[in-house]
Amino acid sequence: MSSDMQVFRLPDLGEGLTEAELVNWLVAVGDEVKVDQPIAEVETAKSMVEVPSPYAGTVAELHGQAGETLDVGKPLISIARAGAGSGSPAAAAPAALSSGIDASQAVEAAAETYRTEEKAGSGNVLIGYGTPGGATGGRTRPRKASVAVVDRVAEPVAVAEPVLEPSVAGTRIPGKLSAVISPLVRKMARDHGVSLDAIAGTGASGLIRRRDVEAAISAPEAPAAPAPSRVESPAAAEGALDGRTGLAVSARTPVRGVRKAVAANMTKSRSEIPEATVWVDVDATALLEMRAELKKRAPHDTPGLLAFIARFVTAGLKKYPALNTRFETAADGSQEIVGFEGINLGFAAQTDRGLVVPSVRNAHELSARELDAEIRRLTAVARDGKATPTELGSGTFTLNNYGVFGVDGSAAIINYPEVAMLGVGRIIDKPWVVNGELAVRKVTELTLAFDHRVCDGETAAGFLRYVADAIENPGGALADM
């Protein structure tokens, strides 16, 4: 390859994922690009992100089309170096972020630390589900020629570009080359107005990690990304017949992005979790009446019904903590039930891009009004495709309000790796016996799916009855919380 041509390979965008969907190009062949300028929008798992360029120069080739799924490590874009052909080494050296400049072994150790943590699931990623610590079975990448860099360059040096691993290819900054490895970490800092010069990296040789940037941000949020345009493949051939049914094929839709992530998670849940289900009908009349009274007093500051139920759920999980755990099997076959000192309450949110489950962190510390505000905020960012990995992948228990779809109940699939999910059906008028007399009441159905490995039916029924009683007598329940 010409030393004047720089090839940026699709980096691992989180959790060792092996592919990403190219949603949209933000540049075209012939465009001039700068370091950290967004060049493409890509989607992987449940998040979408703008990928910044680690190089400055002229776009020479785009390796892929919108709607195409690209493998991590494959060429994404080729960029001709800025000033190429001028005959001046000084013009070429600053733009070549992977110039192969000699440096200390400590800096190479920093790069290796990044690679190792990325493979192990350290949390030093920008998008994806989050990172399951100690997860195995991910993508393996043979280490190629190592690259060393220095913080200060005495004289410009023009040398042939070395071969880099996809995770670190073209990800350094002139003048501070060892400070930041990942271009996505740099973009995260830039989007939140954080100066990298003011951050002391906690990695080897001062490597700035994602956690260092997060620590400098008071309210971290994911980089803004417009809603993706879905691309579906047409039928393989007009009028082609399906071999099994004999019917004409009307369309073939690739399973990718959110749908692929949901399919993988649900399959894993069904194959690994021996789940059981318990349910109960609940008279929610008193809860609706209490909320209606609160709404008269504060029309614009009254929590929704889901927020009150969420408050009852967190109280119930404190009483029955076995349902707020995780079941783990180690490589040697040993098994553990992992408990948590706190509750991250997930809730299912339907979006244009598919079903996602953002979670309210430390939900047990929030009032119903605070839970309502956080649920509304997370629903908005999830539907905009801006939810962070932490918001999407840190739940310990899921609350699913499928009543909004007009159904009474559901045999839900547990949101792996959690061990339980509570579903709430629609609230409708039903005949109900009150003090020995028949009356019309507002009734809903609660359904609890639970992992039978972590508890027995007595625990599950106890939790479900606790939440049901709180809904039927909300005033007394809230007084005790």
Short mmCIF file of C-alpha atoms in Angstrom, two decimals:
data_model
loop_
_atom_site.label_atom_id
_atom_site.label_comp_id
_atom_site.label_asym_id
_atom_site.label_seq_id
_atom_site.Cartn_x
_atom_site.Cartn_y
_atom_site.Cartn_z
CA MET A 1 0.00 0.00 0.00
CA SER A 2 1.20 3.50 -0.77
CA SER A 3 2.55 5.36 2.22
CA ASP A 4 0.33 8.26 1.14
CA MET A 5 -2.85 6.21 1.59
CA GLN A 6 -4.37 5.62 5.02
CA VAL A 7 -6.94 2.86 5.51
CA PHE A 8 -9.18 3.12 8.55
CA ARG A 9 -10.67 -0.24 9.52
CA LEU A 10 -14.01 -0.59 11.28
CA PRO A 11 -13.13 -0.62 15.01
CA ASP A 12 -14.73 -2.74 17.69
CA LEU A 13 -17.53 -0.43 18.83
CA GLY A 14 -18.17 -2.24 22.06
CA GLU A 15 -18.28 -5.60 23.84
CA GLY A 16 -16.23 -7.46 21.24
CA LEU A 17 -19.02 -7.33 18.66
CA THR A 18 -17.98 -8.73 15.30
CA GLU A 19 -20.03 -6.62 12.92
CA ALA A 20 -21.96 -3.38 12.48
CA GLU A 21 -24.51 -2.09 10.01
CA LEU A 22 -23.47 0.89 7.90
CA VAL A 23 -26.49 3.17 8.19
CA ASN A 24 -25.27 6.23 6.33
CA TRP A 25 -22.13 7.84 4.92
CA LEU A 26 -21.45 11.40 6.10
CA VAL A 27 -18.69 12.00 3.54
CA ALA A 28 -18.15 11.27 -0.15
CA VAL A 29 -15.16 10.44 -2.33
CA GLY A 30 -13.16 13.61 -2.91
CA ASP A 31 -14.22 15.31 0.32
CA GLU A 32 -11.59 16.80 2.60
CA VAL A 33 -11.85 15.43 6.15
CA LYS A 34 -10.27 16.46 9.43
CA VAL A 35 -9.19 14.42 12.43
CA ASP A 36 -12.24 13.39 14.51
CA GLN A 37 -14.70 14.50 11.81
CA PRO A 38 -17.69 12.10 11.69
CA ILE A 39 -17.49 10.02 8.53
CA ALA A 40 -20.25 7.43 8.93
CA GLU A 41 -23.21 6.37 11.05
CA VAL A 42 -23.15 2.73 12.09
CA GLU A 43 -25.49 0.64 14.20
CA THR A 44 -24.51 -2.29 16.35
CA ALA A 45 -26.72 -4.17 18.79
CA LYS A 46 -29.03 -1.54 20.30
CA SER A 47 -27.12 1.67 19.78
CA MET A 48 -26.08 3.85 16.88
CA VAL A 49 -23.02 6.07 16.73
CA GLU A 50 -21.15 8.40 14.43
CA VAL A 51 -17.68 7.03 13.69
CA PRO A 52 -15.00 9.76 13.63
CA SER A 53 -12.02 9.73 11.31
CA PRO A 54 -8.60 9.27 12.89
CA TYR A 55 -6.97 10.75 9.77
CA ALA A 56 -6.94 14.06 7.93
CA GLY A 57 -6.84 14.15 4.16
CA THR A 58 -8.95 13.45 1.09
CA VAL A 59 -11.48 10.63 0.92
CA ALA A 60 -10.19 8.19 -1.69
CA GLU A 61 -12.58 5.25 -1.28
CA LEU A 62 -15.65 4.23 0.74
CA HIS A 63 -15.61 0.52 1.54
CA GLY A 64 -19.30 -0.29 1.76
CA GLN A 65 -22.79 0.97 1.00
CA ALA A 66 -25.60 2.16 3.25
CA GLY A 67 -27.52 -0.83 4.57
CA GLU A 68 -24.56 -3.17 4.29
CA THR A 69 -23.29 -5.13 7.30
CA LEU A 70 -19.52 -4.78 7.75
CA ASP A 71 -17.21 -7.02 9.76
CA VAL A 72 -15.08 -5.43 12.47
CA GLY A 73 -11.50 -5.12 11.24
CA LYS A 74 -12.45 -4.75 7.59
CA PRO A 75 -11.58 -1.52 5.71
CA LEU A 76 -14.14 1.23 6.27
CA ILE A 77 -12.61 4.18 4.45
CA SER A 78 -9.38 5.04 2.59
CA ILE A 79 -8.01 8.55 3.00
CA ALA A 80 -5.13 10.12 1.09
CA ARG A 81 -2.80 11.95 3.43
CA ALA A 82 -3.11 15.71 3.63
CA GLY A 83 -0.34 17.31 1.57
CA ALA A 84 0.46 14.06 -0.25
CA GLY A 85 2.49 14.69 -3.35
CA SER A 86 3.89 18.00 -2.14
CA GLY A 87 7.31 16.46 -1.61
CA SER A 88 7.47 17.90 1.88
CA PRO A 89 7.91 15.36 4.68
CA ALA A 90 6.76 18.00 7.15
CA ALA A 91 3.43 18.26 5.37
CA ALA A 92 2.76 14.55 5.50
CA ALA A 93 3.89 13.71 8.99
CA PRO A 94 1.33 15.63 11.09
CA ALA A 95 -1.65 14.13 9.25
CA ALA A 96 -0.35 10.60 9.53
CA LEU A 97 -1.61 9.61 12.94
CA SER A 98 -0.20 6.12 12.53
CA SER A 99 3.21 7.23 11.33
CA GLY A 100 5.16 4.50 13.08
CA ILE A 101 7.21 7.03 15.09
CA ASP A 102 9.47 5.35 17.59
CA ALA A 103 8.49 5.48 21.24
CA SER A 104 8.81 3.85 24.63
CA GLN A 105 7.65 0.37 25.48
CA ALA A 106 5.35 1.90 28.09
CA VAL A 107 3.16 3.42 25.40
CA GLU A 108 2.90 0.13 23.57
CA ALA A 109 1.91 -1.39 26.92
CA ALA A 110 -0.88 1.18 27.12
CA ALA A 111 -2.15 0.14 23.72
CA GLU A 112 -1.96 -3.50 24.74
CA THR A 113 -3.93 -2.69 27.90
CA TYR A 114 -6.68 -1.19 25.76
CA ARG A 115 -6.74 -4.25 23.52
CA THR A 116 -6.84 -6.65 26.45
CA GLU A 117 -9.60 -4.80 28.28
CA GLU A 118 -11.62 -4.48 25.10
CA LYS A 119 -11.54 -8.25 24.65
CA ALA A 120 -12.28 -8.98 28.31
CA GLY A 121 -15.25 -6.61 28.59
CA SER A 122 -13.81 -3.93 30.87
CA GLY A 123 -16.46 -1.33 30.20
CA ASN A 124 -14.05 0.86 28.21
CA VAL A 125 -16.37 1.00 25.22
CA LEU A 126 -18.73 3.57 23.78
CA ILE A 127 -21.73 1.67 22.52
CA GLY A 128 -23.40 -1.72 22.70
CA TYR A 129 -25.19 -3.62 25.48
CA GLY A 130 -22.59 -2.83 28.11
CA THR A 131 -19.93 -5.35 29.01
CA PRO A 132 -20.53 -8.68 30.73
CA GLY A 133 -17.43 -8.98 32.86
CA GLY A 134 -15.44 -12.08 32.25
CA ALA A 135 -17.46 -13.09 29.25
CA THR A 136 -15.81 -15.55 26.94
CA GLY A 137 -16.38 -16.82 23.48
CA GLY A 138 -15.99 -13.44 21.82
CA ARG A 139 -14.07 -12.53 18.71
CA THR A 140 -10.39 -13.36 18.73
CA ARG A 141 -7.97 -11.12 16.90
CA PRO A 142 -4.37 -12.20 16.26
CA ARG A 143 -1.98 -9.51 17.25
CA LYS A 144 -0.18 -7.92 14.34
CA ALA A 145 2.82 -5.66 14.12
CA SER A 146 3.06 -3.47 17.21
CA VAL A 147 3.22 0.29 16.96
CA ALA A 148 4.98 2.67 19.32
CA VAL A 149 4.49 6.42 19.63
CA VAL A 150 5.84 9.38 21.61
CA ASP A 151 4.26 12.45 23.16
CA ARG A 152 6.58 14.93 21.51
CA VAL A 153 8.20 14.67 18.10
CA ALA A 154 11.50 16.44 17.62
CA GLU A 155 11.48 16.24 13.83
CA PRO A 156 8.89 15.10 11.31
CA VAL A 157 9.56 11.61 10.09
CA ALA A 158 7.91 10.10 7.03
CA VAL A 159 7.89 6.31 7.06
CA ALA A 160 5.69 3.58 5.65
CA GLU A 161 2.56 3.04 7.71
CA PRO A 162 2.71 -0.17 9.81
CA VAL A 163 -0.10 -2.69 9.97
CA LEU A 164 -2.31 -2.11 13.01
CA GLU A 165 -4.93 -4.08 14.83
CA PRO A 166 -8.47 -2.96 14.01
CA SER A 167 -9.06 -1.82 17.60
CA VAL A 168 -6.18 0.67 17.58
CA ALA A 169 -5.68 1.46 13.90
CA GLY A 170 -5.50 5.19 13.30
CA THR A 171 -6.63 6.24 16.76
CA ARG A 172 -3.99 8.64 18.03
CA ILE A 173 -3.57 12.38 18.19
CA PRO A 174 -0.53 14.40 17.05
CA GLY A 175 1.21 16.06 20.00
CA LYS A 176 -0.41 13.79 22.56
CA LEU A 177 -0.16 10.47 20.89
CA SER A 178 -0.10 8.23 23.93
CA ALA A 179 -2.92 9.91 25.83
CA VAL A 180 -5.94 8.48 24.02
CA ILE A 181 -6.14 5.27 22.02
CA SER A 182 -9.82 5.15 21.02
CA PRO A 183 -11.27 7.74 18.62
CA LEU A 184 -14.66 7.09 20.17
CA VAL A 185 -13.38 8.11 23.59
CA ARG A 186 -12.06 11.34 22.04
CA LYS A 187 -15.42 11.95 20.40
CA MET A 188 -17.21 11.34 23.70
CA ALA A 189 -15.03 13.96 25.36
CA ARG A 190 -15.54 16.46 22.54
CA ASP A 191 -19.32 16.04 22.52
CA HIS A 192 -19.47 16.81 26.24
CA GLY A 193 -17.04 19.73 26.09
CA VAL A 194 -14.38 17.92 28.12
CA SER A 195 -10.75 18.86 27.51
CA LEU A 196 -8.52 15.80 27.26
CA ASP A 197 -5.58 17.93 28.39
CA ALA A 198 -7.27 18.30 31.77
CA ILE A 199 -7.75 14.55 32.28
CA ALA A 200 -5.18 12.35 33.96
CA GLY A 201 -5.52 8.94 32.37
CA THR A 202 -5.70 5.95 34.71
CA GLY A 203 -4.28 3.53 32.16
CA ALA A 204 -0.66 2.56 31.63
CA SER A 205 1.51 5.46 30.46
CA GLY A 206 -1.35 7.89 31.12
CA LEU A 207 -3.83 6.19 28.76
CA ILE A 208 -7.18 7.97 28.94
CA ARG A 209 -10.01 5.49 29.14
CA ARG A 210 -13.73 5.90 28.73
CA ARG A 211 -14.20 5.76 32.50
CA ASP A 212 -11.82 8.72 32.85
CA VAL A 213 -13.94 10.81 30.50
CA GLU A 214 -17.14 9.75 32.26
CA ALA A 215 -15.67 10.84 35.58
CA ALA A 216 -15.14 14.31 34.12
CA ILE A 217 -18.74 14.58 32.91
CA SER A 218 -21.38 15.54 35.42
CA ALA A 219 -24.26 14.08 33.42
CA PRO A 220 -22.89 11.68 30.76
CA GLU A 221 -25.00 11.08 27.70
CA ALA A 222 -24.36 9.30 24.45
CA PRO A 223 -23.44 11.37 21.37
CA ALA A 224 -26.52 12.55 19.54
CA ALA A 225 -27.41 10.43 16.55
CA PRO A 226 -30.37 10.85 14.18
CA ALA A 227 -32.87 8.06 13.86
CA PRO A 228 -31.61 5.51 11.35
CA SER A 229 -33.34 4.85 8.09
CA ARG A 230 -34.16 1.18 7.89
CA VAL A 231 -32.99 -0.64 4.80
CA GLU A 232 -34.73 -3.83 3.83
CA SER A 233 -33.66 -6.21 1.10
CA PRO A 234 -36.22 -6.83 -1.64
CA ALA A 235 -37.17 -10.30 -2.69
CA ALA A 236 -34.28 -12.33 -4.05
CA ALA A 237 -36.01 -12.35 -7.43
CA GLU A 238 -39.37 -11.07 -8.63
CA GLY A 239 -41.85 -13.93 -8.43
CA ALA A 240 -39.28 -16.41 -7.04
CA LEU A 241 -40.98 -19.43 -5.46
CA ASP A 242 -40.25 -20.71 -1.98
CA GLY A 243 -39.21 -24.37 -2.13
CA ARG A 244 -41.18 -25.49 0.94
CA THR A 245 -44.48 -23.63 0.51
CA GLY A 246 -44.59 -23.08 -3.23
CA LEU A 247 -45.55 -19.45 -2.62
CA ALA A 248 -43.86 -16.48 -4.24
CA VAL A 249 -41.33 -14.75 -2.00
CA SER A 250 -42.41 -11.15 -1.41
CA ALA A 251 -39.39 -9.91 0.56
CA ARG A 252 -36.24 -10.94 2.40
CA THR A 253 -35.38 -8.79 5.42
CA PRO A 254 -31.89 -9.28 6.91
CA VAL A 255 -31.87 -9.87 10.67
CA ARG A 256 -29.48 -7.25 12.02
CA GLY A 257 -29.14 -4.34 14.39
CA VAL A 258 -31.76 -4.27 17.15
CA ARG A 259 -33.72 -7.21 15.80
CA LYS A 260 -30.60 -9.38 15.70
CA ALA A 261 -29.69 -8.38 19.26
CA VAL A 262 -33.20 -9.12 20.53
CA ALA A 263 -33.24 -12.49 18.76
CA ALA A 264 -29.90 -13.51 20.27
CA ASN A 265 -30.90 -12.41 23.79
CA MET A 266 -34.29 -14.12 23.70
CA THR A 267 -32.77 -17.33 22.32
CA LYS A 268 -30.19 -17.38 25.10
CA SER A 269 -32.86 -16.74 27.72
CA ARG A 270 -35.06 -19.58 26.49
CA SER A 271 -32.18 -22.03 26.13
CA GLU A 272 -30.56 -21.37 29.53
CA ILE A 273 -33.28 -20.26 31.97
CA PRO A 274 -35.80 -22.79 33.34
CA GLU A 275 -38.51 -20.20 33.83
CA ALA A 276 -41.85 -20.50 35.54
CA THR A 277 -44.80 -18.11 35.56
CA VAL A 278 -47.29 -17.00 38.21
CA TRP A 279 -50.06 -14.46 37.76
CA VAL A 280 -52.87 -12.77 39.65
CA ASP A 281 -55.79 -10.42 38.90
CA VAL A 282 -55.61 -7.17 40.85
CA ASP A 283 -58.22 -4.54 41.71
CA ALA A 284 -56.46 -1.29 40.77
CA THR A 285 -59.46 0.96 41.51
CA ALA A 286 -57.93 2.48 44.65
CA LEU A 287 -54.68 3.27 42.82
CA LEU A 288 -56.50 5.05 40.00
CA GLU A 289 -58.60 7.00 42.49
CA MET A 290 -55.51 8.05 44.47
CA ARG A 291 -53.75 9.24 41.31
CA ALA A 292 -56.86 11.13 40.17
CA GLU A 293 -56.94 12.95 43.50
CA LEU A 294 -53.25 13.83 43.24
CA LYS A 295 -53.79 15.09 39.71
CA LYS A 296 -56.42 17.54 40.94
CA ARG A 297 -53.85 19.03 43.33
CA ALA A 298 -50.89 19.00 40.93
CA PRO A 299 -52.10 18.58 37.32
CA HIS A 300 -48.62 18.83 35.81
CA ASP A 301 -46.61 16.99 38.44
CA THR A 302 -48.44 13.73 39.07
CA PRO A 303 -46.56 10.46 38.51
CA GLY A 304 -47.95 7.99 35.99
CA LEU A 305 -49.38 4.63 37.06
CA LEU A 306 -46.23 2.82 35.92
CA ALA A 307 -44.14 4.96 38.29
CA PHE A 308 -46.30 3.96 41.27
CA ILE A 309 -46.11 0.30 40.30
CA ALA A 310 -42.33 0.68 39.89
CA ARG A 311 -42.18 2.02 43.44
CA PHE A 312 -44.09 -1.01 44.70
CA VAL A 313 -41.77 -3.30 42.72
CA THR A 314 -38.59 -1.86 44.25
CA ALA A 315 -40.09 -2.26 47.73
CA GLY A 316 -41.06 -5.83 46.90
CA LEU A 317 -37.54 -6.65 45.67
CA LYS A 318 -36.10 -5.43 48.96
CA LYS A 319 -38.38 -7.90 50.72
CA TYR A 320 -37.68 -10.71 48.21
CA PRO A 321 -34.08 -10.05 47.05
CA ALA A 322 -33.73 -13.46 45.37
CA LEU A 323 -35.54 -12.00 42.36
CA ASN A 324 -32.96 -9.22 42.06
CA THR A 325 -30.00 -11.50 41.34
CA ARG A 326 -28.07 -13.11 38.50
CA PHE A 327 -27.29 -16.80 37.96
CA GLU A 328 -23.72 -17.39 36.78
CA THR A 329 -21.91 -20.51 35.58
CA ALA A 330 -18.11 -20.36 35.59
CA ALA A 331 -15.83 -21.98 33.02
CA ASP A 332 -15.08 -24.82 35.45
CA GLY A 333 -18.79 -25.60 35.79
CA SER A 334 -19.24 -24.09 39.25
CA GLN A 335 -22.36 -21.98 39.73
CA GLU A 336 -23.26 -18.93 41.80
CA ILE A 337 -26.23 -16.72 42.49
CA VAL A 338 -24.98 -13.13 42.50
CA GLY A 339 -26.89 -10.62 44.64
CA PHE A 340 -26.74 -6.83 44.43
CA GLU A 341 -26.80 -3.99 46.95
CA GLY A 342 -29.32 -1.98 45.00
CA ILE A 343 -31.89 -2.20 42.21
CA ASN A 344 -31.52 -1.08 38.61
CA LEU A 345 -35.09 -1.29 37.36
CA GLY A 346 -35.40 -1.98 33.65
CA PHE A 347 -38.55 -1.34 31.68
CA ALA A 348 -39.43 -2.45 28.18
CA ALA A 349 -39.73 0.40 25.66
CA GLN A 350 -40.97 -0.11 22.12
CA THR A 351 -39.14 2.06 19.59
CA ASP A 352 -39.07 2.41 15.81
CA ARG A 353 -35.82 0.42 15.90
CA GLY A 354 -37.22 -2.42 17.99
CA LEU A 355 -37.67 -3.34 21.64
CA VAL A 356 -35.09 -1.99 24.06
CA VAL A 357 -34.84 -2.16 27.85
CA PRO A 358 -33.34 0.96 29.45
CA SER A 359 -32.94 0.81 33.22
CA VAL A 360 -33.38 3.29 36.06
CA ARG A 361 -30.18 3.05 38.07
CA ASN A 362 -30.57 2.86 41.87
CA ALA A 363 -34.34 2.88 41.48
CA HIS A 364 -34.78 1.83 45.11
CA GLU A 365 -33.59 5.29 46.19
CA LEU A 366 -36.17 7.20 44.13
CA SER A 367 -39.68 8.37 44.95
CA ALA A 368 -42.61 7.71 42.62
CA ARG A 369 -42.26 11.23 41.22
CA GLU A 370 -38.52 10.76 40.62
CA LEU A 371 -39.12 7.37 39.03
CA ASP A 372 -41.70 8.91 36.71
CA ALA A 373 -39.27 11.60 35.55
CA GLU A 374 -36.49 9.09 34.91
CA ILE A 375 -38.78 6.66 33.07
CA ARG A 376 -39.94 9.47 30.79
CA ARG A 377 -36.37 10.62 30.16
CA LEU A 378 -35.08 7.15 29.37
CA THR A 379 -38.03 6.41 27.10
CA ALA A 380 -37.27 9.56 25.11
CA VAL A 381 -33.54 8.87 24.68
CA ALA A 382 -34.22 5.21 23.82
CA ARG A 383 -36.65 6.18 21.08
CA ASP A 384 -34.16 8.71 19.73
CA GLY A 385 -31.46 6.00 19.65
CA LYS A 386 -29.33 7.94 22.15
CA ALA A 387 -29.40 5.62 25.16
CA THR A 388 -25.95 4.81 26.54
CA PRO A 389 -24.59 1.27 27.13
CA THR A 390 -25.02 1.77 30.87
CA GLU A 391 -28.65 2.77 30.43
CA LEU A 392 -29.34 -0.22 28.20
CA GLY A 393 -27.31 -2.95 29.83
CA SER A 394 -27.30 -2.52 33.60
CA GLY A 395 -30.75 -3.70 34.69
CA THR A 396 -31.26 -6.21 37.51
CA PHE A 397 -35.05 -6.64 37.14
CA THR A 398 -37.48 -5.70 34.35
CA LEU A 399 -40.97 -4.21 34.55
CA ASN A 400 -42.96 -4.69 31.33
CA ASN A 401 -46.15 -2.70 30.72
CA TYR A 402 -47.66 -4.64 27.83
CA GLY A 403 -51.10 -3.32 28.74
CA VAL A 404 -50.37 -0.39 26.41
CA PHE A 405 -50.82 -2.87 23.53
CA GLY A 406 -54.33 -3.73 24.71
CA VAL A 407 -53.61 -7.22 26.06
CA ASP A 408 -54.34 -8.71 29.47
CA GLY A 409 -51.38 -11.02 30.00
CA SER A 410 -48.24 -12.51 28.51
CA ALA A 411 -45.92 -15.47 29.09
CA ALA A 412 -42.91 -13.16 28.90
CA ILE A 413 -39.33 -14.19 28.15
CA ILE A 414 -36.96 -13.05 30.90
CA ASN A 415 -34.50 -10.36 29.90
CA TYR A 416 -31.25 -12.34 30.11
CA PRO A 417 -29.13 -12.31 32.31
CA GLU A 418 -31.76 -11.15 34.81
CA VAL A 419 -33.81 -13.76 36.65
CA ALA A 420 -37.31 -12.28 36.70
CA MET A 421 -39.73 -9.99 34.86
CA LEU A 422 -43.03 -8.53 36.02
CA GLY A 423 -45.67 -7.82 33.37
CA VAL A 424 -48.66 -5.50 33.76
CA GLY A 425 -51.72 -5.98 31.56
CA ARG A 426 -54.35 -3.44 30.57
CA ILE A 427 -56.67 -2.00 33.24
CA ILE A 428 -60.29 -2.62 32.31
CA ASP A 429 -63.73 -2.72 33.95
CA LYS A 430 -64.55 -6.16 35.33
CA PRO A 431 -67.11 -7.59 37.75
CA TRP A 432 -65.52 -7.91 41.20
CA VAL A 433 -66.80 -8.94 44.58
CA VAL A 434 -66.41 -6.14 47.17
CA ASN A 435 -67.58 -6.76 50.76
CA GLY A 436 -69.74 -9.63 49.58
CA GLU A 437 -71.40 -7.66 46.81
CA LEU A 438 -70.81 -7.62 43.09
CA ALA A 439 -69.33 -4.37 41.74
CA VAL A 440 -67.62 -3.05 38.63
CA ARG A 441 -63.94 -2.40 39.38
CA LYS A 442 -60.77 -1.43 37.49
CA VAL A 443 -58.87 -4.70 37.18
CA THR A 444 -55.45 -5.57 35.79
CA GLU A 445 -53.43 -8.76 35.59
CA LEU A 446 -49.88 -9.07 36.95
CA THR A 447 -47.67 -11.81 35.50
CA LEU A 448 -44.31 -12.77 36.99
CA ALA A 449 -41.85 -14.90 35.00
CA PHE A 450 -38.95 -16.09 37.16
CA ASP A 451 -35.86 -18.29 36.99
CA HIS A 452 -36.65 -21.41 38.99
CA ARG A 453 -32.94 -21.91 39.68
CA VAL A 454 -32.76 -18.91 42.03
CA CYS A 455 -35.97 -19.39 44.00
CA ASP A 456 -39.05 -21.53 44.42
CA GLY A 457 -42.71 -20.72 43.83
CA GLU A 458 -43.22 -19.53 47.40
CA THR A 459 -40.79 -16.65 46.93
CA ALA A 460 -42.21 -15.72 43.54
CA ALA A 461 -45.78 -15.83 44.82
CA GLY A 462 -44.83 -13.80 47.89
CA PHE A 463 -43.34 -11.03 45.76
CA LEU A 464 -46.27 -11.01 43.36
CA ARG A 465 -48.79 -10.87 46.22
CA TYR A 466 -46.83 -8.02 47.83
CA VAL A 467 -47.02 -5.89 44.67
CA ALA A 468 -50.69 -6.80 44.16
CA ASP A 469 -51.59 -5.79 47.72
CA ALA A 470 -49.75 -2.50 47.30
CA ILE A 471 -51.76 -1.72 44.15
CA GLU A 472 -55.01 -2.55 45.93
CA ASN A 473 -54.07 -0.48 48.98
CA PRO A 474 -51.64 2.15 47.66
CA GLY A 475 -52.02 4.62 50.51
CA GLY A 476 -51.01 2.15 53.19
CA ALA A 477 -48.21 0.72 51.05
CA LEU A 478 -46.65 4.13 50.35
CA ALA A 479 -46.88 5.04 54.03
CA ASP A 480 -44.71 2.04 54.88
CA MET A 481 -42.08 2.69 52.17
#
